[in-house]
Coordinates of C-alpha atoms in Angstrom, one line a residue:
M1 CA 113.0 87.3 130.7
N2 CA 111.5 90.2 132.7
L3 CA 112.4 92.9 130.1
T4 CA 109.4 94.5 128.4
I5 CA 109.6 95.6 124.7
A6 CA 107.2 98.3 123.5
T7 CA 106.3 98.1 119.8
T8 CA 104.5 101.0 118.1
V9 CA 102.7 100.9 114.8
F10 CA 100.5 103.4 113.0
A11 CA 97.5 101.9 111.3
V12 CA 95.8 105.1 110.0
G13 CA 93.2 105.0 107.2
K14 CA 93.4 102.0 105.0
Y15 CA 96.7 101.0 106.6
V16 CA 94.6 99.3 109.3
S17 CA 94.2 96.4 106.7
F18 CA 97.8 95.5 107.3
L19 CA 97.5 95.2 111.0
Q20 CA 96.3 91.5 111.3
D21 CA 99.3 90.1 109.3
F22 CA 101.7 92.3 111.3
L23 CA 100.4 91.2 114.6
E24 CA 100.0 87.5 113.8
T25 CA 103.5 87.2 112.4
A26 CA 104.9 89.3 115.3
E27 CA 103.4 86.7 117.7
K28 CA 105.3 84.0 115.8
H29 CA 108.7 85.7 115.4
F30 CA 109.2 89.0 117.3
M31 CA 110.8 88.9 120.7
V32 CA 109.1 85.6 121.6
D33 CA 111.0 85.3 124.9
F34 CA 110.1 88.7 126.1
N35 CA 107.1 90.6 127.4
V36 CA 105.8 92.7 124.6
R37 CA 103.4 95.7 124.6
Y38 CA 101.9 96.7 121.2
Y39 CA 100.8 100.3 120.9
V40 CA 98.5 100.6 117.8
F41 CA 97.8 104.2 116.7
T42 CA 94.7 104.4 114.5
D43 CA 91.8 106.5 113.5
R44 CA 89.7 103.4 113.1
P45 CA 89.8 101.7 116.5
H46 CA 86.7 99.5 115.7
D47 CA 88.6 98.0 112.7
V48 CA 91.5 96.7 114.8
P49 CA 91.4 92.9 114.5
S50 CA 91.2 90.5 117.3
V51 CA 94.5 88.6 117.5
N52 CA 95.3 85.9 120.0
L53 CA 98.3 87.1 122.1
T54 CA 100.5 84.8 124.1
Q55 CA 101.1 85.3 127.8
G56 CA 103.0 88.4 128.7
R57 CA 102.0 90.2 125.6
H58 CA 99.4 93.1 125.5
L59 CA 97.9 95.4 123.0
S60 CA 96.8 99.0 123.5
V61 CA 94.8 100.9 120.9
I62 CA 95.3 104.6 120.9
Q63 CA 93.1 106.8 118.7
V64 CA 94.7 109.4 116.6
P65 CA 93.3 111.8 113.9
G66 CA 93.2 110.7 110.3
S67 CA 94.5 112.9 107.4
N68 CA 94.0 113.5 103.7
R69 CA 97.7 113.6 103.2
W70 CA 100.0 110.7 103.9
Q71 CA 103.0 113.0 104.5
A72 CA 101.1 114.6 107.4
I73 CA 100.5 111.2 108.9
S74 CA 104.2 110.5 108.7
A75 CA 105.0 113.9 110.1
R76 CA 102.9 113.3 113.2
R77 CA 104.6 110.0 113.9
M78 CA 107.5 111.5 115.9
E79 CA 105.2 113.8 117.9
I80 CA 102.8 111.0 118.8
I81 CA 105.5 108.5 119.8
Q82 CA 107.2 111.2 121.9
T83 CA 104.0 112.1 123.8
T84 CA 103.0 108.5 124.3
I85 CA 106.4 107.7 125.8
E86 CA 105.9 110.6 128.2
R87 CA 102.4 109.6 129.2
Q88 CA 102.6 105.8 129.2
I89 CA 105.5 103.8 127.6
S90 CA 108.2 105.2 129.9
R91 CA 106.4 103.4 132.8
E92 CA 105.6 100.2 131.0
A93 CA 108.7 99.2 128.9
D94 CA 112.5 99.0 128.9
Y95 CA 113.1 99.0 125.1
I96 CA 111.0 100.3 122.2
F97 CA 110.8 99.4 118.5
C98 CA 108.9 101.7 116.2
L99 CA 107.9 99.8 113.1
D100 CA 105.8 100.2 110.0
V101 CA 102.6 98.3 110.0
D102 CA 102.6 97.5 106.2
S103 CA 105.2 94.8 107.0
K104 CA 105.4 91.2 108.1
F105 CA 107.8 89.1 110.2
H106 CA 109.3 86.0 108.4
A107 CA 111.9 84.8 110.8
R108 CA 113.2 85.2 114.4
W109 CA 113.8 88.7 115.6
G110 CA 115.2 88.5 119.1
A111 CA 117.7 89.8 121.8
E112 CA 120.5 90.2 119.2
S113 CA 118.7 93.4 118.1
L114 CA 118.6 95.1 121.5
G115 CA 120.8 98.1 122.1
R116 CA 120.9 101.7 123.4
L117 CA 120.0 103.1 120.0
V118 CA 119.2 100.8 117.1
A119 CA 119.0 101.6 113.4
V120 CA 118.7 99.5 110.3
L121 CA 120.4 99.8 106.9
H122 CA 117.9 100.8 104.2
P123 CA 117.5 97.8 101.8
G124 CA 117.6 100.1 98.8
Y125 CA 120.9 101.8 99.6
Y126 CA 123.1 99.4 101.7
E127 CA 125.3 98.6 98.6
Q128 CA 125.6 102.3 97.6
T129 CA 128.2 104.9 98.5
R130 CA 127.2 108.0 100.4
D131 CA 127.2 110.2 97.3
H132 CA 124.2 108.2 96.1
F133 CA 122.3 108.4 99.4
P134 CA 119.1 110.4 99.2
Y135 CA 120.0 112.7 102.1
E136 CA 118.5 116.1 102.4
R137 CA 121.1 118.3 100.6
R138 CA 119.5 121.8 101.0
P139 CA 121.4 123.8 103.7
A140 CA 118.1 125.6 104.6
S141 CA 116.6 122.4 105.9
M142 CA 117.2 121.2 109.5
A143 CA 117.8 117.7 108.0
F144 CA 120.7 118.9 105.8
I145 CA 123.7 116.6 105.5
P146 CA 126.7 117.9 103.5
M147 CA 128.0 115.9 100.5
D148 CA 131.2 114.9 102.2
E149 CA 129.4 113.5 105.3
G150 CA 127.4 110.4 106.1
D151 CA 128.0 106.9 107.3
Y152 CA 125.0 104.9 106.1
Y153 CA 121.5 105.5 104.8
Y154 CA 119.1 104.3 107.5
G155 CA 115.5 103.1 106.9
G156 CA 112.8 105.1 108.6
A157 CA 110.5 102.0 109.0
M158 CA 112.5 100.8 112.1
I159 CA 113.8 102.7 115.1
G160 CA 114.7 101.0 118.3
G161 CA 116.5 101.2 121.6
F162 CA 116.2 102.1 125.2
V163 CA 112.9 104.0 125.8
E164 CA 114.8 107.1 126.9
D165 CA 117.1 107.2 123.9
V166 CA 114.3 106.8 121.4
Y167 CA 112.4 109.5 123.3
T168 CA 115.3 111.9 122.8
L169 CA 115.4 111.0 119.1
T170 CA 111.7 111.6 118.5
K171 CA 111.8 114.9 120.4
V172 CA 114.7 116.2 118.4
C173 CA 113.4 115.0 115.0
R174 CA 110.0 116.4 115.8
N175 CA 111.4 119.8 116.7
R176 CA 113.5 119.9 113.6
F177 CA 110.6 118.9 111.4
E178 CA 108.5 121.6 112.9
M179 CA 111.2 124.2 112.4
D180 CA 111.4 123.2 108.7
A181 CA 107.6 123.4 108.4
G182 CA 107.7 126.9 109.9
N183 CA 110.0 127.8 107.1
S184 CA 107.8 126.1 104.4
I185 CA 110.4 123.4 103.9
E186 CA 109.7 119.7 103.6
A187 CA 112.8 117.5 103.7
A188 CA 113.5 115.1 100.8
W189 CA 112.1 112.1 102.6
Q190 CA 110.2 113.8 105.3
V191 CA 110.8 112.2 108.8
E192 CA 113.3 109.7 107.3
S193 CA 115.6 112.6 106.3
H194 CA 115.5 114.0 109.8
L195 CA 116.2 110.5 111.2
N196 CA 119.3 110.2 109.1
R197 CA 120.5 113.6 110.2
Y198 CA 120.0 112.7 113.8
L199 CA 121.8 109.4 113.5
L200 CA 124.8 110.9 111.7
Y201 CA 125.6 113.0 114.8
N202 CA 124.2 110.7 117.4
K203 CA 125.6 107.4 116.4
P204 CA 123.5 104.3 116.9
S205 CA 125.0 101.7 119.3
K206 CA 123.8 98.9 117.0
V207 CA 123.2 98.9 113.2
L208 CA 121.0 96.0 111.9
S209 CA 121.5 94.5 108.5
P210 CA 118.7 94.9 105.8
E211 CA 117.4 91.4 106.8
Y212 CA 115.5 93.4 109.5
L213 CA 113.9 95.7 106.9
W214 CA 113.6 94.0 103.6
Q215 CA 111.1 94.6 100.8
D216 CA 108.9 91.8 99.4
F217 CA 109.5 92.8 95.8
K218 CA 113.3 92.3 96.3
A219 CA 114.9 88.9 95.8
K220 CA 117.3 87.6 98.4
T221 CA 120.9 88.5 97.8
K222 CA 124.2 86.8 98.6
E223 CA 124.5 89.2 101.6
V224 CA 120.9 88.8 102.8
K225 CA 120.2 85.2 103.2
V226 CA 117.6 85.4 105.9
I227 CA 114.7 87.9 105.7
R228 CA 113.3 88.6 109.2
F229 CA 111.0 91.6 108.5
S230 CA 109.9 92.9 105.2
G231 CA 107.6 95.5 103.7
V232 CA 104.7 94.0 101.8
I233 CA 103.8 94.7 98.2
K234 CA 101.0 97.2 98.0
N235 CA 99.2 99.6 95.6
Y236 CA 100.0 103.0 97.1
A237 CA 97.1 104.5 95.1
E238 CA 94.7 102.3 97.1
V239 CA 96.0 102.7 100.6
R240 CA 97.3 106.3 100.7
P241 CA 95.0 109.3 100.7
N242 CA 97.2 111.1 98.2
V243 CA 100.2 109.8 96.2

């Protein structure tokens, strides 16, 4: 197909060690019938591994600052994606998926996941009712969701859709995050909290099951029989600058 899928990952600090498995498994399973452009954001460009890419697939390395605080790295994610869409991705791709690098693909991820705005059910909360969702509940925060509102709890490790729709999402979430920061507020789950607020009032056109965002420490369940993409087991004290 002639469609091009942009795929962004942040490999900052020691997280660059996850990049090879991410890319190699993506080449086997992710959008294999499409043109794919990987955008790797890292403060260690010389540590980006060499991976054989199939025809129609390209990798761009974009240098970004490091940080001594993992929350700051997470906070800059929306800003960096927004500005990169403006400068580059909008001219190079039709769809975009923003994924976490500390993850691997295990099975086919294809055209069934495409949509205007795509979200994924968080693997830790898809069986819970909304009163158990870890939404930001403080009214002072721009990520605030009242107790009697909410559809699902979405995972922040996967955002997708048309480039222009994801651009709007990143711009709004960035602005709200910065407004909170200006008021010395940090939402309960940082950017993920702002993402859930945005998706509550800007409904995704497609919601993917947790098979598209599983966790390696979790066993398969009767509902999730195929694991397509999963976060790897890791020691946060080793890979994060602060825990």
